[in-house]
Tab-separated table of N, CA and C in Angstrom:
chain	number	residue	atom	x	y	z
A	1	UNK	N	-24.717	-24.018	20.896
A	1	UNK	CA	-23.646	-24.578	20.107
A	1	UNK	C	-23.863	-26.070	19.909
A	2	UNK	N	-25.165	-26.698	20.065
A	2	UNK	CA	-24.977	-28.128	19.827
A	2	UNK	C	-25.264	-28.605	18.565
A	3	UNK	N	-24.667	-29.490	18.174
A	3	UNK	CA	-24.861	-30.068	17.107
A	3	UNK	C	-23.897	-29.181	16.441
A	4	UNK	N	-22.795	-28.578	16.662
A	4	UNK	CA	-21.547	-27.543	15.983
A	4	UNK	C	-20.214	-28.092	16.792
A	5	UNK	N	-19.321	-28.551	15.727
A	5	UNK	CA	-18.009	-28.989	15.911
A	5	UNK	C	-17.018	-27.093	16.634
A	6	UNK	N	-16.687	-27.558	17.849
A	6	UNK	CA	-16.053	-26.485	18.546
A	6	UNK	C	-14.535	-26.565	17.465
A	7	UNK	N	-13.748	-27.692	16.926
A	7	UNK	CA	-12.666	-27.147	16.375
A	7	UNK	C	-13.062	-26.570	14.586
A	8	UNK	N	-14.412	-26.775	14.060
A	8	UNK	CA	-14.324	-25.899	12.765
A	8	UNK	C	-14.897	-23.934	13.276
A	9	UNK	N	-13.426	-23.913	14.014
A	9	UNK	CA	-13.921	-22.323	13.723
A	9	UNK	C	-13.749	-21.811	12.379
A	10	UNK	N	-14.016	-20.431	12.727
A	10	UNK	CA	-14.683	-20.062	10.945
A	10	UNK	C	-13.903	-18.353	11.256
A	11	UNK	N	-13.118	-17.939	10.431
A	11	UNK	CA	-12.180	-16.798	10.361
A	11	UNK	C	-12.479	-15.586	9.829
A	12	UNK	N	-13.560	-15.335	10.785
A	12	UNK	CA	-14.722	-13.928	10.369
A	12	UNK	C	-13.321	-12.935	10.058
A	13	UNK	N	-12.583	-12.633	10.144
A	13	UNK	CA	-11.837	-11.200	10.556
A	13	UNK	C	-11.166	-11.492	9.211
A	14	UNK	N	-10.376	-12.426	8.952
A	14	UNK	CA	-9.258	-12.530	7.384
A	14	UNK	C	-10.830	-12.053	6.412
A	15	UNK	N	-12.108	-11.999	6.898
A	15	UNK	CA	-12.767	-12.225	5.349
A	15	UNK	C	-13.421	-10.797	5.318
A	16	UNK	N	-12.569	-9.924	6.446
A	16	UNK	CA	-13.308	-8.350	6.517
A	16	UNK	C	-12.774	-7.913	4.985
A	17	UNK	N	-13.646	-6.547	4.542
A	17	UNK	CA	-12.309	-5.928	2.925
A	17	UNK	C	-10.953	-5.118	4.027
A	18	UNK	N	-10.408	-5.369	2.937
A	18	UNK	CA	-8.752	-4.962	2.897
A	18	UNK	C	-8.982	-3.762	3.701
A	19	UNK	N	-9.758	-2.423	3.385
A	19	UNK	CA	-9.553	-1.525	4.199
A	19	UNK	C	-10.020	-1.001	5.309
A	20	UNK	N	-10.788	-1.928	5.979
A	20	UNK	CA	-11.426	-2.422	7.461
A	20	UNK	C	-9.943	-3.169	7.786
A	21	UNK	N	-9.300	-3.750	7.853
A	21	UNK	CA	-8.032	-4.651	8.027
A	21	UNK	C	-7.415	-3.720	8.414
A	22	UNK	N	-6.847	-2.808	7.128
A	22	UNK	CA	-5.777	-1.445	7.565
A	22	UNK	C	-6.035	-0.632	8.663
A	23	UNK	N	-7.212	-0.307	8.379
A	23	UNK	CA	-7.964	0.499	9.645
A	23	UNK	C	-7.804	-0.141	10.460
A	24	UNK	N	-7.455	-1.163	11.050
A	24	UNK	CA	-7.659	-2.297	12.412
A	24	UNK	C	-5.949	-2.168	12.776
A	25	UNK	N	-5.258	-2.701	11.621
A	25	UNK	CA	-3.765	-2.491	11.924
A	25	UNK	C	-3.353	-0.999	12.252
A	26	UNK	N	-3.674	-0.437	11.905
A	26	UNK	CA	-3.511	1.296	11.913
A	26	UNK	C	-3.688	1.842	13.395
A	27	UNK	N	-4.403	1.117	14.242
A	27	UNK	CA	-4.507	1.255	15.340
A	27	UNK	C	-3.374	0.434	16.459
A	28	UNK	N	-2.983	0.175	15.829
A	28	UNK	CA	-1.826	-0.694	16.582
A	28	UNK	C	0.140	-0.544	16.507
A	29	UNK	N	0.353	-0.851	17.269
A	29	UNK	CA	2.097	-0.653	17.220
A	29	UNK	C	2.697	-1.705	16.168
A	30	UNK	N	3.651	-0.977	15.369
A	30	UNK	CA	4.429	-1.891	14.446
A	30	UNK	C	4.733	-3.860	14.972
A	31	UNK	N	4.957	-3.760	16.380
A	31	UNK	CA	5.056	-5.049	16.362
A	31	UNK	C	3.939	-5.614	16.200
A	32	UNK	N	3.301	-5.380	16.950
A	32	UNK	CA	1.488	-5.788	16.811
A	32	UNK	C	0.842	-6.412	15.744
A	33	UNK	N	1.343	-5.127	15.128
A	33	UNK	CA	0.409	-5.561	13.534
A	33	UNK	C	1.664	-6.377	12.414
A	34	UNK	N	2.674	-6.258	13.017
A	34	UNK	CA	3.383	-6.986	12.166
A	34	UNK	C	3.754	-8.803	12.409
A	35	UNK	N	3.173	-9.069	13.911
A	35	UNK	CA	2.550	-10.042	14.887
A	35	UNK	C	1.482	-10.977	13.455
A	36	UNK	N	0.106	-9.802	13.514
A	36	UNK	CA	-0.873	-10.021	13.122
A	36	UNK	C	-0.700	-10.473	11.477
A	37	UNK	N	-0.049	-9.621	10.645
A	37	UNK	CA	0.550	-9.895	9.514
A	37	UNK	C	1.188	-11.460	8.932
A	38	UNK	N	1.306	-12.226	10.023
A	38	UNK	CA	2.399	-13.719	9.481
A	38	UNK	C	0.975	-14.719	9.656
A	39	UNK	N	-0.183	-14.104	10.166
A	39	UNK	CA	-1.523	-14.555	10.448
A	39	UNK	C	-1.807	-15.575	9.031
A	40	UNK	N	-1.856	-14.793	7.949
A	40	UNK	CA	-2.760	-15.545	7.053
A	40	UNK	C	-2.003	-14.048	5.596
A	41	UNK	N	-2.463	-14.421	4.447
A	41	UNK	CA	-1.955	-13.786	3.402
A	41	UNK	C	-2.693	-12.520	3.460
A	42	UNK	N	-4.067	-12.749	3.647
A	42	UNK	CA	-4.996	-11.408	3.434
A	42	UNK	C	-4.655	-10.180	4.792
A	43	UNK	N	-4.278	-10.936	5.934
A	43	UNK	CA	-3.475	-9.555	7.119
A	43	UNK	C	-2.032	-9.249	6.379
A	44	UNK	N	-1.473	-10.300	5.665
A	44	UNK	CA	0.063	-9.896	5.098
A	44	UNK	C	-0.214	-8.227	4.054
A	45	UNK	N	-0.996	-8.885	3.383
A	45	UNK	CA	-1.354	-7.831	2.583
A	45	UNK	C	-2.287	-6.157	3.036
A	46	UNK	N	-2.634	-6.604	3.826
A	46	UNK	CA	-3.668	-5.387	4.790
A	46	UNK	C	-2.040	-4.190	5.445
A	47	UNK	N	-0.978	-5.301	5.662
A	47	UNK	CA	-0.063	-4.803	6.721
A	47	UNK	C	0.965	-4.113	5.979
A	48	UNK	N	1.156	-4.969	4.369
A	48	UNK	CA	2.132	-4.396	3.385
A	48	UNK	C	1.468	-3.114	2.760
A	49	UNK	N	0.351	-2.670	2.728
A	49	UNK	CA	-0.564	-1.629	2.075
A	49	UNK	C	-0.912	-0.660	3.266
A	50	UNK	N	-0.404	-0.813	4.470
A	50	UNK	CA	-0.909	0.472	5.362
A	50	UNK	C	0.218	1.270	4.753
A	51	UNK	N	-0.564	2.506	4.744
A	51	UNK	CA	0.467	3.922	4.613
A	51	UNK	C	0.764	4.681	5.846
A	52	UNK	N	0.556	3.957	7.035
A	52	UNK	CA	1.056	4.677	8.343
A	52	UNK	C	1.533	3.669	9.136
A	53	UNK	N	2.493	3.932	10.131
A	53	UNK	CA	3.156	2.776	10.573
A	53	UNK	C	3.568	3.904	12.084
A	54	UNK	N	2.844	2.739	13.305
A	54	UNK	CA	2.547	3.315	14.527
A	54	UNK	C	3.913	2.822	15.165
A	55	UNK	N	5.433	3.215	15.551
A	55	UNK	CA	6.527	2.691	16.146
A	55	UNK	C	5.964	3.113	17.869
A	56	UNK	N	4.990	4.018	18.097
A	56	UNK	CA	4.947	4.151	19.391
A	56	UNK	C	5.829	5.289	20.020
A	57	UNK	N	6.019	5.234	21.339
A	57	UNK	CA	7.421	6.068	22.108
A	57	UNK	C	7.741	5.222	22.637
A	58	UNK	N	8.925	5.298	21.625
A	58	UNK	CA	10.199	4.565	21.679
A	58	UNK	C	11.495	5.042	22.324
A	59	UNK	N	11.653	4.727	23.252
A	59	UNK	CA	13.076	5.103	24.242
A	59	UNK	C	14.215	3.841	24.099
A	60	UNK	N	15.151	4.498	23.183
A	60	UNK	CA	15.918	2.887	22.825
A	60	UNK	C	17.084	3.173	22.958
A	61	UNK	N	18.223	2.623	24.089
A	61	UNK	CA	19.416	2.532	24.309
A	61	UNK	C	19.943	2.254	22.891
A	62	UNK	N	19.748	1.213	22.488
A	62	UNK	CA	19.999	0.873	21.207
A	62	UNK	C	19.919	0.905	19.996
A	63	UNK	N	19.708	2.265	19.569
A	63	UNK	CA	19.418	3.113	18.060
A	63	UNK	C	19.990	2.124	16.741
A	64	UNK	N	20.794	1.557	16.961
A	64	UNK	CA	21.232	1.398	15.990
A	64	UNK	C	19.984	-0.607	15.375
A	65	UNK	N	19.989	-1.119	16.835
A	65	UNK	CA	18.542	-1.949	16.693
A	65	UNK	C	17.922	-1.230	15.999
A	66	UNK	N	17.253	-0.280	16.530
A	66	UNK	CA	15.486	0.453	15.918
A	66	UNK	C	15.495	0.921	14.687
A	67	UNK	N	17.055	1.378	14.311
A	67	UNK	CA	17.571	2.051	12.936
A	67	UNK	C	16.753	0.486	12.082
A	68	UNK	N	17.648	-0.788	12.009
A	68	UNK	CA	17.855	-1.880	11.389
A	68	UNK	C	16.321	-2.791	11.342
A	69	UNK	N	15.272	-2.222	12.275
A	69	UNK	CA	14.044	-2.443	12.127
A	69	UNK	C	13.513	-2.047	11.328
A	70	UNK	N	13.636	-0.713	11.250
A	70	UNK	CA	12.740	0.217	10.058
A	70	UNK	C	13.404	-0.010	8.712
A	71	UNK	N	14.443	-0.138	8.784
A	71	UNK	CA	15.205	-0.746	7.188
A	71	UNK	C	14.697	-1.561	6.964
A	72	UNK	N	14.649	-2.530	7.741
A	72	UNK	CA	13.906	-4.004	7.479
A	72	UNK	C	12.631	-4.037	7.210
A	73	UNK	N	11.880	-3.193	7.682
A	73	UNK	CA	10.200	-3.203	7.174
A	73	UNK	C	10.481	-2.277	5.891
A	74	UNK	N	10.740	-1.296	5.864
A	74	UNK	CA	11.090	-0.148	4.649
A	74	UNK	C	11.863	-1.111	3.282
A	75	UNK	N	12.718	-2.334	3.466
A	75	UNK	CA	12.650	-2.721	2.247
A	75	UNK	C	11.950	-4.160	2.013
A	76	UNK	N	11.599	-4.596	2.628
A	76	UNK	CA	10.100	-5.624	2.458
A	76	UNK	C	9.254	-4.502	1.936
A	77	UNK	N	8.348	-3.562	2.294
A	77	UNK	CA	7.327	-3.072	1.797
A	77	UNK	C	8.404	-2.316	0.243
A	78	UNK	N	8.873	-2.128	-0.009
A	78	UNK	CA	9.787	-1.762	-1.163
A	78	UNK	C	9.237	-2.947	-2.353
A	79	UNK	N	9.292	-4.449	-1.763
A	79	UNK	CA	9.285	-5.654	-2.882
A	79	UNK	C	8.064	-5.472	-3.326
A	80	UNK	N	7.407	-4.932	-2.468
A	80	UNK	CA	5.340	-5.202	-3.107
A	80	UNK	C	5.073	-3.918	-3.907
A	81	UNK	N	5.224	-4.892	-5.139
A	81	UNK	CA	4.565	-3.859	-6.310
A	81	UNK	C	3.166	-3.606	-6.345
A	82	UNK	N	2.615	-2.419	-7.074
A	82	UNK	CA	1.232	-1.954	-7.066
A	82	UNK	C	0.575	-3.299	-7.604
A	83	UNK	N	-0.260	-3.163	-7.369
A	83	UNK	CA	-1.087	-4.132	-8.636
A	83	UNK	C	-2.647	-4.085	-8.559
A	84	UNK	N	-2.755	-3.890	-9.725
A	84	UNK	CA	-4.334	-3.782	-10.070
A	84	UNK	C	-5.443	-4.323	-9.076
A	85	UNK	N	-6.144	-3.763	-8.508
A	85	UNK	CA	-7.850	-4.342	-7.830
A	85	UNK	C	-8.171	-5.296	-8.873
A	86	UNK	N	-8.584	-6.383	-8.907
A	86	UNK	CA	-9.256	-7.542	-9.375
A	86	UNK	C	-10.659	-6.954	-10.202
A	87	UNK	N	-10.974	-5.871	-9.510
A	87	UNK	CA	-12.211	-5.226	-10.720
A	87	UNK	C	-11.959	-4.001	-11.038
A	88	UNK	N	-10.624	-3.927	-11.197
A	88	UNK	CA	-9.724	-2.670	-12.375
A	88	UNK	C	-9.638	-1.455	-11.471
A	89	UNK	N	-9.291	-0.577	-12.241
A	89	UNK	CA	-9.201	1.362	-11.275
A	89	UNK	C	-10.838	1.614	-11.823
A	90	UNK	N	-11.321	2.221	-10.710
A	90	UNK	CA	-12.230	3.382	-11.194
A	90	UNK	C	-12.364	4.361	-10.246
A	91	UNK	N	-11.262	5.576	-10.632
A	91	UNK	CA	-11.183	6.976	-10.575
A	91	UNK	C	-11.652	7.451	-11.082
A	92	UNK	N	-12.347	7.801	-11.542
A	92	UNK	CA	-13.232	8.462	-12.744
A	92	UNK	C	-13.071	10.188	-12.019
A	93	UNK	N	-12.970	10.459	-10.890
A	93	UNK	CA	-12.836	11.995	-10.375
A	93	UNK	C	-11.647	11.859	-10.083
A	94	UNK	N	-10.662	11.415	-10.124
A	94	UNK	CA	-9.630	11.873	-9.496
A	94	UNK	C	-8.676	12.617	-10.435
A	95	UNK	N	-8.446	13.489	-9.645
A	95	UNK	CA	-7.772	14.868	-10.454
A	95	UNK	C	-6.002	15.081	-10.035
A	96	UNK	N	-5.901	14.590	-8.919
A	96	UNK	CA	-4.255	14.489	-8.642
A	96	UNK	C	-3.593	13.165	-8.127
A	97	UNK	N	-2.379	12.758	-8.661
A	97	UNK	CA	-2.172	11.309	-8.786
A	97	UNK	C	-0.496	11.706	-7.880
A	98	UNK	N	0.032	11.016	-6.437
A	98	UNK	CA	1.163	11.676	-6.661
A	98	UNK	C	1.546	10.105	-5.793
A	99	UNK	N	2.787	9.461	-6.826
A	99	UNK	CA	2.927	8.208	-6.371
A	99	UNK	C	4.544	8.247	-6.072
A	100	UNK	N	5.442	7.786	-5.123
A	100	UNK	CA	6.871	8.189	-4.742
A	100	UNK	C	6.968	6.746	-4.595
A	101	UNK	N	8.412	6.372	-4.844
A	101	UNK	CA	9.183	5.205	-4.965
A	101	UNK	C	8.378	3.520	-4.444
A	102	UNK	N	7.706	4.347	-5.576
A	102	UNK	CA	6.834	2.514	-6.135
A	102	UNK	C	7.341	1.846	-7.478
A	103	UNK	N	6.954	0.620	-7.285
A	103	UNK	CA	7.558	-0.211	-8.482
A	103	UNK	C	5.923	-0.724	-9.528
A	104	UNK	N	6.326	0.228	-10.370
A	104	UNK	CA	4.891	0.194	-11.609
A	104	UNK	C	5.430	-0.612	-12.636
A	105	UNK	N	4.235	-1.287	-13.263
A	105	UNK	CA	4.406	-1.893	-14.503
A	105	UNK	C	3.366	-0.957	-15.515
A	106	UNK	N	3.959	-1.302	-16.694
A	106	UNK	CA	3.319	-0.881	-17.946
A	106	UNK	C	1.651	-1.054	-17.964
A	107	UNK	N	1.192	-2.165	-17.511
A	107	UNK	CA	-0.157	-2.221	-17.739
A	107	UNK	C	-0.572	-1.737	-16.158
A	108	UNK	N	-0.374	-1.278	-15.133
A	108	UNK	CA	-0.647	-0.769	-14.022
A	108	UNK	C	-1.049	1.186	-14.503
A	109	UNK	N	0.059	1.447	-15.465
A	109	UNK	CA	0.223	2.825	-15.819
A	109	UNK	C	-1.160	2.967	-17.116
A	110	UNK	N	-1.575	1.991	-17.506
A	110	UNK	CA	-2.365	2.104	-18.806
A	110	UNK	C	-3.462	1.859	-18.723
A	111	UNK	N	-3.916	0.740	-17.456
A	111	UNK	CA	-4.930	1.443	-16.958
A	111	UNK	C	-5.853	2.632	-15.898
A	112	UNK	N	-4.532	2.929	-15.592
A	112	UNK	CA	-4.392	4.617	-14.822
A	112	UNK	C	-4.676	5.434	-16.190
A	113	UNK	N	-4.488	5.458	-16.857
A	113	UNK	CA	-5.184	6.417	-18.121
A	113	UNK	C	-6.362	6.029	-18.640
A	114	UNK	N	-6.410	4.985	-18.830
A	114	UNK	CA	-7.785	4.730	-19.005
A	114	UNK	C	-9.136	4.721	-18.622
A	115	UNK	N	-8.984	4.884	-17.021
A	115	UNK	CA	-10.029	5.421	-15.910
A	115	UNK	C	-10.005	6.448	-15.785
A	116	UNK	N	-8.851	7.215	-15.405
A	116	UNK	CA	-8.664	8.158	-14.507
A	116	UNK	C	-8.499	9.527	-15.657
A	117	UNK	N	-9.797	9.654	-16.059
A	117	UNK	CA	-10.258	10.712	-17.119
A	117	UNK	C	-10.196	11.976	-16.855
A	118	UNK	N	-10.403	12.533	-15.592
A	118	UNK	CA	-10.239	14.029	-14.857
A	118	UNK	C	-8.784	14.223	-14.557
A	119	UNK	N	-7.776	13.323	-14.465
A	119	UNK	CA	-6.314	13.227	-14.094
A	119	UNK	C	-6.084	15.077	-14.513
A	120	UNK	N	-5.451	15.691	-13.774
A	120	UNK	CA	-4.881	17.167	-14.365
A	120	UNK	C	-3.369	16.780	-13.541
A	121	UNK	N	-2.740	16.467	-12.406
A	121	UNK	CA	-1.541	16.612	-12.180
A	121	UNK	C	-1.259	14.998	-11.725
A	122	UNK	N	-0.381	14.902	-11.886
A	122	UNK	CA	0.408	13.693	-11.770
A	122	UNK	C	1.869	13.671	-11.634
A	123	UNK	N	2.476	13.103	-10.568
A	123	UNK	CA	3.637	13.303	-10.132
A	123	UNK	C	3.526	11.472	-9.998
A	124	UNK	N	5.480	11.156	-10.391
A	124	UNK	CA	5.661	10.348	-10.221
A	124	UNK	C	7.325	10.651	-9.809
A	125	UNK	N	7.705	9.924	-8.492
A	125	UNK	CA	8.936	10.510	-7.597
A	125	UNK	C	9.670	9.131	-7.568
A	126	UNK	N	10.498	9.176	-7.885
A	126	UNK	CA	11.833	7.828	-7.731
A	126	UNK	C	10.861	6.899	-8.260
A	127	UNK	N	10.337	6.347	-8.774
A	127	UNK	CA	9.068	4.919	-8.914
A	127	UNK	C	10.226	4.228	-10.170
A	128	UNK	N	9.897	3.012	-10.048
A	128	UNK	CA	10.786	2.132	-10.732
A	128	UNK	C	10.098	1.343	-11.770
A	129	UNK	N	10.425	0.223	-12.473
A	129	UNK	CA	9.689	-0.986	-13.136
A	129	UNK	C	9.140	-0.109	-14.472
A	130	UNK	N	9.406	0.921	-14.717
A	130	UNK	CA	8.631	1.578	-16.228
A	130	UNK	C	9.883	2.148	-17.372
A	131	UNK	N	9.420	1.054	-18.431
A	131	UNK	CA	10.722	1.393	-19.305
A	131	UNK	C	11.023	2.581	-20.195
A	132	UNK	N	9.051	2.895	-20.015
A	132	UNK	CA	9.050	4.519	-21.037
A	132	UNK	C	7.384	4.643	-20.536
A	133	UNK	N	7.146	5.580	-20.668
A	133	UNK	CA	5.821	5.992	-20.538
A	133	UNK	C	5.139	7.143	-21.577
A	134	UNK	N	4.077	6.317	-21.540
A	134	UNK	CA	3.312	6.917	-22.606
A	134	UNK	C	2.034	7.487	-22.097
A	135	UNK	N	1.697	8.583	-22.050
A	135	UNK	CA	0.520	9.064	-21.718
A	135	UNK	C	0.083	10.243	-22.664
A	136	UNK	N	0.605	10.262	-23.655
A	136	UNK	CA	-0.157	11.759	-24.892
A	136	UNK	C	-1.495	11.222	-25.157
A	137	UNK	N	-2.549	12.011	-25.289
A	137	UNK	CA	-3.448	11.689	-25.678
A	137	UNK	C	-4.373	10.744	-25.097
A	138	UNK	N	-3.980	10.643	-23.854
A	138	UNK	CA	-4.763	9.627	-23.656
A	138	UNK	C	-5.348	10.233	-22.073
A	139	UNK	N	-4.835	11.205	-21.645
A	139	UNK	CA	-5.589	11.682	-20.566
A	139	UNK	C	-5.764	13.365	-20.986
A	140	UNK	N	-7.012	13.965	-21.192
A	140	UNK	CA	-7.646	14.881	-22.089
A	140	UNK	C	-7.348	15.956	-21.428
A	141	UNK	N	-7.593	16.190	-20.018
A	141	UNK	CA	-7.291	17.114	-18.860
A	141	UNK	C	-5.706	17.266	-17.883
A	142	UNK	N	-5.061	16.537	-18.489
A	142	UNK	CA	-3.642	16.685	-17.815
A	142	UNK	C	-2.977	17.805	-17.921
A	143	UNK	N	-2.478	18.388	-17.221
A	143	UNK	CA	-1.748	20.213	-17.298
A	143	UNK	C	-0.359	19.760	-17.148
A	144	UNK	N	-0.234	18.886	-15.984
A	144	UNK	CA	1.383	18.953	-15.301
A	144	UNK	C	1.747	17.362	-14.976
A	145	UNK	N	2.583	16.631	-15.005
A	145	UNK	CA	3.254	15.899	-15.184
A	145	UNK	C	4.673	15.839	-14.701
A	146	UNK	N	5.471	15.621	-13.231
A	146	UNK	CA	5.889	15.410	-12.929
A	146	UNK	C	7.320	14.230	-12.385
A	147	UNK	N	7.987	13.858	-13.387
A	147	UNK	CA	9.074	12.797	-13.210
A	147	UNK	C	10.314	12.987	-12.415
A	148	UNK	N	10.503	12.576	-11.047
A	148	UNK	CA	11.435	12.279	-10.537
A	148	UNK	C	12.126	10.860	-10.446
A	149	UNK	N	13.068	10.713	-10.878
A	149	UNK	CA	14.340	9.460	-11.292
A	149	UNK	C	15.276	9.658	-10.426
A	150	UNK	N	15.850	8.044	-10.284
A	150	UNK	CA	16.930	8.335	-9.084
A	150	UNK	C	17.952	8.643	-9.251
């Protein structure tokens, strides 16, 4: 280490991809990773995008605490809308799409048709932020189509 400044450490772990991150949080208890999450923007985001959430065994005198936890993470992850990968969708095989109470925009939905060329079923369950949707013609293989509204 000589001739190397001991306080410029260097933040190997924020610069892993996003789904090495999840995978890392995924292994851990909600506080843990929600600890790890106030870290830096790129764990915020690793922590708002896990689709599994480890509470542990939980023995709680106080239900109505643990109730007011999970509300509390359940509508924070509610505010984070989808949003496009920085180098677009490419599904090009994906054949079933089934997305439940997410908040989509118009150009999130348009380029989901535009990649996702094999699309045959698609379900969309309570999802919000879409003022009309348009998909005729524009996905060749679609059979079924699914809209649930709240």
């Amino acid at each position: 280490m000589e001739g190397k400044n001991a306080d410029a450490a260097v933040d190997y772990i924020s610069k892993l991809p996003e789904p090495i991150l999840q995978k890392i949080l995924s292994f851990l208890l909600v506080k843990e990773a929600a600890q790890l999450s106030t870290l830096s923007k790129t764990f915020n985001s690793a922590w708002n995008s896990l689709s599994y959430l480890n509470f542990g065994y939980i023995l709680s005198k106080n239900i109505t605490e643990l109730v007011n936890v999970v509300d509390q993470i359940l509508a924070n992850r509610q505010n984070h809308k989808l949003e496009l990968p920085h180098n677009g969708i490419k599904f090009s095989s994906l054949r079933v799409l089934d997305l439940s109470k997410a908040l989509l925009g118009e150009h999130f939905i348009q380029a989901l048709c535009e990649s996702c060329s094999s699309l045959e079923d698609s379900t969309l369950n309570e999802c919000r932020g879409l003022a009309s949707l348009q998909i005729a013609g524009t996905l060749p293989k679609l059979r079924r189509v699914w809209l649930a509204c709240l």
